[in-house]
CSV table of C-alpha atoms in Angstrom, one decimal:
chain,number,residue,atom,x,y,z
A,1,LYS,CA,-17.8,6.2,6.4
A,2,LYS,CA,-16.3,9.6,6.8
A,3,ALA,CA,-13.9,10.5,4.0
A,4,ALA,CA,-11.4,13.3,3.4
A,5,THR,CA,-10.8,14.4,-0.2
A,6,MET,CA,-7.1,14.8,-1.1
A,7,ALA,CA,-5.2,17.2,-3.3
A,8,ALA,CA,-2.1,15.9,-5.1
A,9,SER,CA,1.0,16.5,-3.1
A,10,SER,CA,4.6,15.4,-3.0
A,11,LEU,CA,4.6,15.6,0.8
A,12,GLY,CA,8.3,16.5,0.5
A,13,ASP,CA,9.2,13.0,-0.7
A,14,ILE,CA,11.6,12.0,-3.4
A,15,MET,CA,8.9,9.9,-5.1
A,16,GLY,CA,7.5,13.2,-6.3
A,17,GLY,CA,4.0,14.2,-7.1
A,18,THR,CA,2.4,17.5,-8.0
A,19,PRO,CA,3.3,20.3,-5.6
A,20,GLY,CA,0.2,21.7,-4.1
A,21,GLN,CA,-1.9,21.7,-1.0
A,22,LEU,CA,-1.2,19.1,1.6
A,23,PRO,CA,-4.0,16.5,2.0
A,24,THR,CA,-6.7,17.4,4.5
A,25,LEU,CA,-6.0,14.8,7.3
A,26,GLY,CA,-6.7,16.9,10.4
A,27,GLU,CA,-9.3,14.4,11.7
A,28,PHE,CA,-6.7,11.7,12.0
A,29,GLU,CA,-4.2,11.1,14.8
A,30,PRO,CA,-0.5,11.8,14.0
A,31,LEU,CA,0.5,8.2,13.6
A,32,GLU,CA,-2.6,7.5,11.4
A,33,ARG,CA,-1.4,10.4,9.2
A,34,VAL,CA,2.0,8.7,8.8
A,35,LEU,CA,0.2,5.5,7.7
A,36,LEU,CA,-2.1,7.2,5.3
A,37,THR,CA,0.7,9.1,3.6
A,38,ALA,CA,3.1,6.1,3.3
A,39,ASN,CA,3.9,6.0,-0.4
A,40,GLY,CA,4.5,2.3,-1.0
A,41,ASN,CA,6.4,1.7,2.2
A,42,LEU,CA,3.7,0.7,4.7
A,43,GLN,CA,5.4,-2.7,5.3
A,44,ARG,CA,8.7,-1.0,6.2
A,45,LEU,CA,7.0,1.4,8.5
A,46,VAL,CA,5.1,-1.2,10.4
A,47,SER,CA,8.1,-3.6,10.4
A,48,SER,CA,10.3,-0.8,11.8
A,49,TYR,CA,7.8,0.2,14.5
A,50,HIS,CA,7.4,-3.4,15.7
A,51,ASN,CA,11.1,-4.3,15.1
A,52,THR,CA,10.1,-7.4,13.2
A,53,SER,CA,9.2,-8.5,9.7
A,54,VAL,CA,5.9,-8.2,7.9
A,55,SER,CA,4.5,-10.9,5.7
A,56,VAL,CA,2.4,-10.5,2.6
A,57,ARG,CA,-0.2,-13.1,1.7
A,58,VAL,CA,-1.5,-12.9,-1.9
A,59,VAL,CA,-5.2,-13.5,-2.0
A,60,TYR,CA,-5.2,-13.2,-5.8
A,61,SER,CA,-3.1,-11.8,-8.5
A,62,ARG,CA,-4.5,-12.1,-12.0
A,63,GLU,CA,-4.4,-10.6,-15.5
A,64,VAL,CA,-7.9,-9.5,-16.4
A,65,ALA,CA,-7.0,-8.1,-19.9
A,66,THR,CA,-3.9,-7.3,-21.8
A,67,GLY,CA,-2.0,-4.8,-19.6
A,68,GLU,CA,-4.7,-4.9,-16.9
A,69,PHE,CA,-4.0,-6.7,-13.6
A,70,GLU,CA,-5.8,-7.1,-10.3
A,71,ARG,CA,-4.3,-8.0,-7.0
A,72,LYS,CA,-5.4,-8.4,-3.4
A,73,VAL,CA,-3.1,-9.0,-0.5
A,74,THR,CA,-3.2,-9.1,3.2
A,75,LEU,CA,-0.3,-7.8,5.4
A,76,LEU,CA,0.4,-9.7,8.7
A,77,CYS,CA,2.7,-9.2,11.6
A,78,GLY,CA,3.0,-11.7,14.4
A,79,GLY,CA,0.4,-13.8,12.6
A,80,THR,CA,-2.1,-10.9,12.9
A,81,GLU,CA,-3.6,-9.3,9.8
A,82,PHE,CA,-3.3,-5.6,10.0
A,83,ALA,CA,-4.1,-4.4,6.4
A,84,GLU,CA,-5.7,-5.5,3.2
A,85,ALA,CA,-4.8,-3.9,-0.2
A,86,THR,CA,-6.7,-4.3,-3.4
A,87,SER,CA,-4.9,-3.0,-6.5
A,88,ARG,CA,-5.6,-2.5,-10.2
A,89,LEU,CA,-2.8,-1.9,-12.6
A,90,HIS,CA,-3.0,-0.3,-16.0
A,91,ILE,CA,0.2,-1.0,-18.0
A,92,THR,CA,1.1,0.2,-21.5
A,93,ARG,CA,4.7,-0.8,-21.6
A,94,ALA,CA,5.4,-4.2,-23.2
A,95,ASP,CA,8.4,-4.9,-20.9
A,96,CYS,CA,6.2,-4.3,-17.8
A,97,ILE,CA,3.5,-6.5,-19.1
A,98,SER,CA,6.0,-9.3,-19.9
A,99,ALA,CA,7.7,-8.9,-16.5
A,100,ILE,CA,4.4,-9.7,-14.7
A,101,ALA,CA,2.8,-12.1,-17.2
A,102,ASP,CA,5.9,-14.1,-18.2
A,103,GLY,CA,8.7,-13.1,-15.9
A,104,GLY,CA,7.2,-13.9,-12.5
A,105,VAL,CA,7.6,-10.3,-11.2
A,106,ALA,CA,5.1,-9.6,-8.5
A,107,ILE,CA,2.9,-6.6,-9.2
A,108,GLY,CA,4.1,-5.1,-5.9
A,109,GLN,CA,7.7,-5.2,-7.1
A,110,LEU,CA,7.2,-3.9,-10.7
A,111,PHE,CA,8.4,-0.4,-10.0
A,112,ARG,CA,11.6,-1.5,-8.4
A,113,HIS,CA,12.3,-4.3,-10.8
A,114,LEU,CA,12.1,-2.0,-13.9
A,115,ASN,CA,13.7,1.0,-12.1
A,116,ILE,CA,10.5,3.1,-12.4
A,117,LEU,CA,10.3,5.9,-9.9
A,118,PRO,CA,6.6,6.3,-9.3
A,119,THR,CA,4.7,9.3,-8.1
A,120,PHE,CA,2.3,9.0,-5.2
A,121,GLU,CA,-1.1,10.7,-5.0
A,122,LEU,CA,-3.3,10.1,-2.0
A,123,THR,CA,-6.8,10.6,-3.5
A,124,ALA,CA,-9.1,9.8,-0.5
A,125,ALA,CA,-8.9,8.6,3.1
A,126,GLY,CA,-11.4,7.9,5.9
A,127,ARG,CA,-12.3,5.9,8.9
A,128,ASP,CA,-14.8,3.1,9.2
A,129,ALA,CA,-17.9,3.8,11.3
A,130,GLY,CA,-16.6,1.8,14.3
A,131,GLY,CA,-13.2,3.4,14.2
A,132,GLU,CA,-11.4,0.1,14.0
A,133,GLN,CA,-9.9,0.7,10.6
A,134,ILE,CA,-8.7,3.6,8.5
A,135,TRP,CA,-8.7,3.4,4.8
A,136,ARG,CA,-7.1,5.2,1.8
A,137,ASP,CA,-7.2,5.3,-1.9
A,138,TYR,CA,-4.1,6.3,-3.8
A,139,LEU,CA,-2.3,6.1,-7.1
A,140,LEU,CA,1.3,5.1,-7.8
A,141,SER,CA,2.2,6.0,-11.4
A,142,GLY,CA,5.3,6.0,-13.5
A,143,ASP,CA,6.4,5.5,-17.1
A,144,GLY,CA,3.7,3.3,-18.6
A,145,VAL,CA,2.3,2.1,-15.3
A,146,VAL,CA,-0.7,3.3,-13.2
A,147,CYS,CA,-1.6,1.5,-10.1
A,148,GLU,CA,-4.9,2.3,-8.3
A,149,ILE,CA,-4.8,1.0,-4.7
A,150,HIS,CA,-7.4,0.8,-1.9
A,151,GLU,CA,-6.1,-0.2,1.5
A,152,ARG,CA,-7.9,-0.9,4.8
A,153,ILE,CA,-5.5,-0.6,7.8
A,154,ARG,CA,-6.3,-1.5,11.5
A,155,SER,CA,-6.3,1.6,13.6
A,156,ASP,CA,-4.2,-0.1,16.3
A,157,VAL,CA,-1.4,-1.3,14.0
A,158,LEU,CA,1.0,1.2,15.6
A,159,GLY,CA,-0.1,0.4,19.1
A,160,ALA,CA,-0.6,-2.9,21.0
A,161,LEU,CA,-1.4,-4.9,17.8
A,162,VAL,CA,1.8,-7.0,18.0
A,163,SER,CA,4.1,-7.7,20.9
A,164,PRO,CA,6.8,-9.7,19.1
A,165,SER,CA,9.1,-11.8,21.1
A,166,PRO,CA,12.3,-13.6,20.0
A,167,SER,CA,10.4,-16.9,20.1
A,168,ALA,CA,7.5,-15.7,18.0
A,169,PRO,CA,8.7,-13.5,15.1
A,170,CYS,CA,6.4,-12.5,12.3
A,171,ASP,CA,6.3,-14.7,9.2
A,172,SER,CA,8.9,-14.0,6.6
A,173,ALA,CA,7.7,-12.0,3.7
A,174,ASP,CA,6.1,-14.0,0.9
A,175,ASP,CA,6.5,-11.0,-1.5
A,176,ALA,CA,9.7,-9.2,-0.5
A,177,GLY,CA,9.7,-5.4,-0.7
A,178,ASP,CA,7.3,-2.6,-0.1
A,179,THR,CA,5.7,-1.1,-3.2
A,180,ASN,CA,2.0,-1.7,-3.3
A,181,ASP,CA,1.6,-2.3,0.3
C-alpha cells in the first residue's frame, strides 16, 4: 500500500478545519482527489455523477461501550458496491448518545440531526497494490462527537462503474443522507 500523509486543511469548505497546507495528493488523478477530499458527501457526489441514487447497506452498527459506537456500511449504485466505510464514534454528549442508542438516529445522520457542523480532517490516503481501490482515513468532529472513518473506494466509481438506465435505477437509500459516507 502506498500512503500519503495529510496535513489538516479546510480545503476552502464551509465545514471548516485548521487552515494549513493542502494534503499531498499529487499521486492521484483529479477525480480521485475529489473523492478523497469529499467531507461527508461521497454519496451525493457519486449520485450526482451517475445521475441516480446511491444506497447504503449497514453491515453492522453497534454500541461497544457507553459513548463508543462502531459502524460498517457498503455503498452501492446500480446494485454494484463501490465503497466500504468503517467508522468508530467517540461521543461525550448525553443527547448524542441518547439519539443513537435510544432515538434510532443512524450514526451517519448524527451531525445533521443534532445540528452539529463538523470539521473534516483527511489524515491519510493511498491506493491498493493492484490500483483497483483508493482508500482514505479521516476525522469528522464537532461538539462532543469525534468520528474516525476508514473508506475503501473503487477507483472506477467515476467511470464506467454504473450505466444506469430508467429501467434499472439504483436502490433507494437505506440510510438517507451523506454524513459518514
